[in-house]
Amino acid sequence: MGERAYRVQKMPDPEVWFGSYRNNTIVSKVALKSLDRISLYFPIAIDLGWEIIAFDLTVIEGKKEITKSSNSSLISQSQKALMEILKPGQKLIIENIKVRISDGSQRYLPPIIMEIK
């Protein structure tokens, strides 16, 4: 048969979505109440076995930053309570998104920033 050279490329980072919302979107407070997890979206239809293992949810209230953490892809009770205080014009920031890759290594993904309408 012969030989053929090929190159293995690193998979690009997936996009992080909060329900059907992604970075730089405007979302209503009512819509937030129905959301219970963040998820990964890959640009190709393949399951690479990546898993969200932790993330922080941050709200800026006046001059104070309030951050609550979760150790999974699910929104924790304290994070849900934090989302309840959001007012129109405020930003909801999901950051420090830590994922476990199928080879066991871990990586941080870029944050999601959404404005409340």
Coordinates of C-alpha atoms in Angstrom, one line a residue:
M1 CA 0.0 0.0 0.0
G2 CA 2.4 2.8 0.4
E3 CA 2.8 5.6 2.9
R4 CA 1.0 8.9 3.3
A5 CA 2.0 11.8 5.4
Y6 CA -0.7 13.5 7.5
R7 CA -0.8 16.2 10.1
V8 CA -2.7 16.1 13.4
Q9 CA -4.1 19.4 14.4
K10 CA -5.3 20.5 17.8
M11 CA -9.0 20.8 18.2
P12 CA -10.2 24.4 18.6
D13 CA -11.8 25.4 21.9
P14 CA -15.6 24.9 21.9
E15 CA -18.0 27.8 22.5
V16 CA -19.6 28.0 25.9
W17 CA -23.4 28.5 25.9
F18 CA -25.7 29.3 28.7
G19 CA -28.9 27.6 27.5
S20 CA -29.3 28.9 24.0
Y21 CA -27.4 32.1 24.8
R22 CA -23.7 32.7 24.0
N23 CA -21.2 35.5 24.6
N24 CA -22.2 39.1 24.0
T25 CA -25.9 38.5 24.0
I26 CA -28.8 40.3 25.6
V27 CA -31.1 38.1 27.7
S28 CA -34.2 38.7 29.7
K29 CA -34.3 38.0 33.4
V30 CA -37.4 35.7 32.8
A31 CA -35.4 33.6 30.4
L32 CA -32.6 33.1 32.9
K33 CA -35.0 31.5 35.4
S34 CA -35.4 28.5 33.1
L35 CA -31.7 27.8 32.6
D36 CA -30.0 25.2 34.8
R37 CA -26.6 24.6 33.2
I38 CA -23.9 25.8 30.9
S39 CA -22.8 23.7 27.9
L40 CA -20.2 23.3 25.3
Y41 CA -20.8 23.7 21.6
F42 CA -18.4 22.3 19.0
P43 CA -18.4 23.6 15.4
I44 CA -18.4 20.0 14.2
A45 CA -20.9 17.2 15.0
I46 CA -18.7 15.0 17.2
D47 CA -18.6 14.2 20.9
L48 CA -15.0 14.7 22.0
G49 CA -15.7 13.9 25.6
W50 CA -15.0 17.3 27.0
E51 CA -16.7 18.0 30.4
I52 CA -17.3 21.3 32.3
I53 CA -16.0 20.7 35.8
A54 CA -16.2 24.2 37.4
F55 CA -17.2 27.8 36.7
D56 CA -17.9 31.1 38.5
L57 CA -20.9 33.3 38.0
T58 CA -20.3 37.0 38.7
V59 CA -22.6 40.0 39.0
I60 CA -21.5 43.5 39.5
E61 CA -23.8 45.2 42.1
G62 CA -22.9 48.9 42.3
K63 CA -19.1 48.9 42.8
K64 CA -19.0 45.5 44.3
E65 CA -18.3 42.2 42.4
I66 CA -20.3 39.2 43.7
T67 CA -19.1 35.8 42.6
K68 CA -20.5 32.4 43.3
S69 CA -18.9 29.1 42.2
S70 CA -20.1 25.7 40.9
N71 CA -18.1 22.5 40.7
S72 CA -20.0 21.1 37.7
S73 CA -21.9 22.4 34.6
L74 CA -25.0 22.9 36.7
I75 CA -26.1 26.3 38.2
S76 CA -25.8 26.0 42.0
Q77 CA -28.5 27.3 44.3
S78 CA -26.3 30.2 45.4
Q79 CA -25.8 31.2 41.7
K80 CA -29.6 31.0 41.1
A81 CA -30.1 33.3 44.1
L82 CA -27.5 35.7 42.7
M83 CA -29.3 35.8 39.3
E84 CA -32.5 36.8 41.1
I85 CA -30.9 40.2 42.1
L86 CA -30.1 41.1 38.5
K87 CA -31.7 44.3 37.1
P88 CA -32.0 45.5 33.5
G89 CA -28.7 46.9 32.2
Q90 CA -26.6 44.7 34.5
K91 CA -24.1 42.2 33.2
L92 CA -24.0 38.5 34.0
I93 CA -20.5 37.1 33.7
I94 CA -19.7 33.4 33.5
E95 CA -16.0 33.0 33.9
N96 CA -13.2 30.7 35.1
I97 CA -14.8 28.0 33.0
K98 CA -12.7 24.9 33.6
V99 CA -13.1 21.8 31.4
R100 CA -11.6 18.4 31.5
I101 CA -10.5 17.2 28.1
S102 CA -10.8 13.5 27.0
D103 CA -7.1 13.0 27.6
G104 CA -7.5 14.0 31.2
S105 CA -5.9 17.4 31.0
Q106 CA -7.7 20.5 32.0
R107 CA -8.2 23.9 30.3
Y108 CA -9.9 27.2 30.9
L109 CA -12.2 28.6 28.3
P110 CA -13.1 32.3 27.6
P111 CA -15.9 33.9 29.7
I112 CA -19.5 34.5 28.6
I113 CA -20.8 38.1 29.2
M114 CA -24.5 38.8 28.9
E115 CA -26.5 41.9 29.4
I116 CA -29.9 41.7 31.2
K117 CA -32.8 43.5 29.4

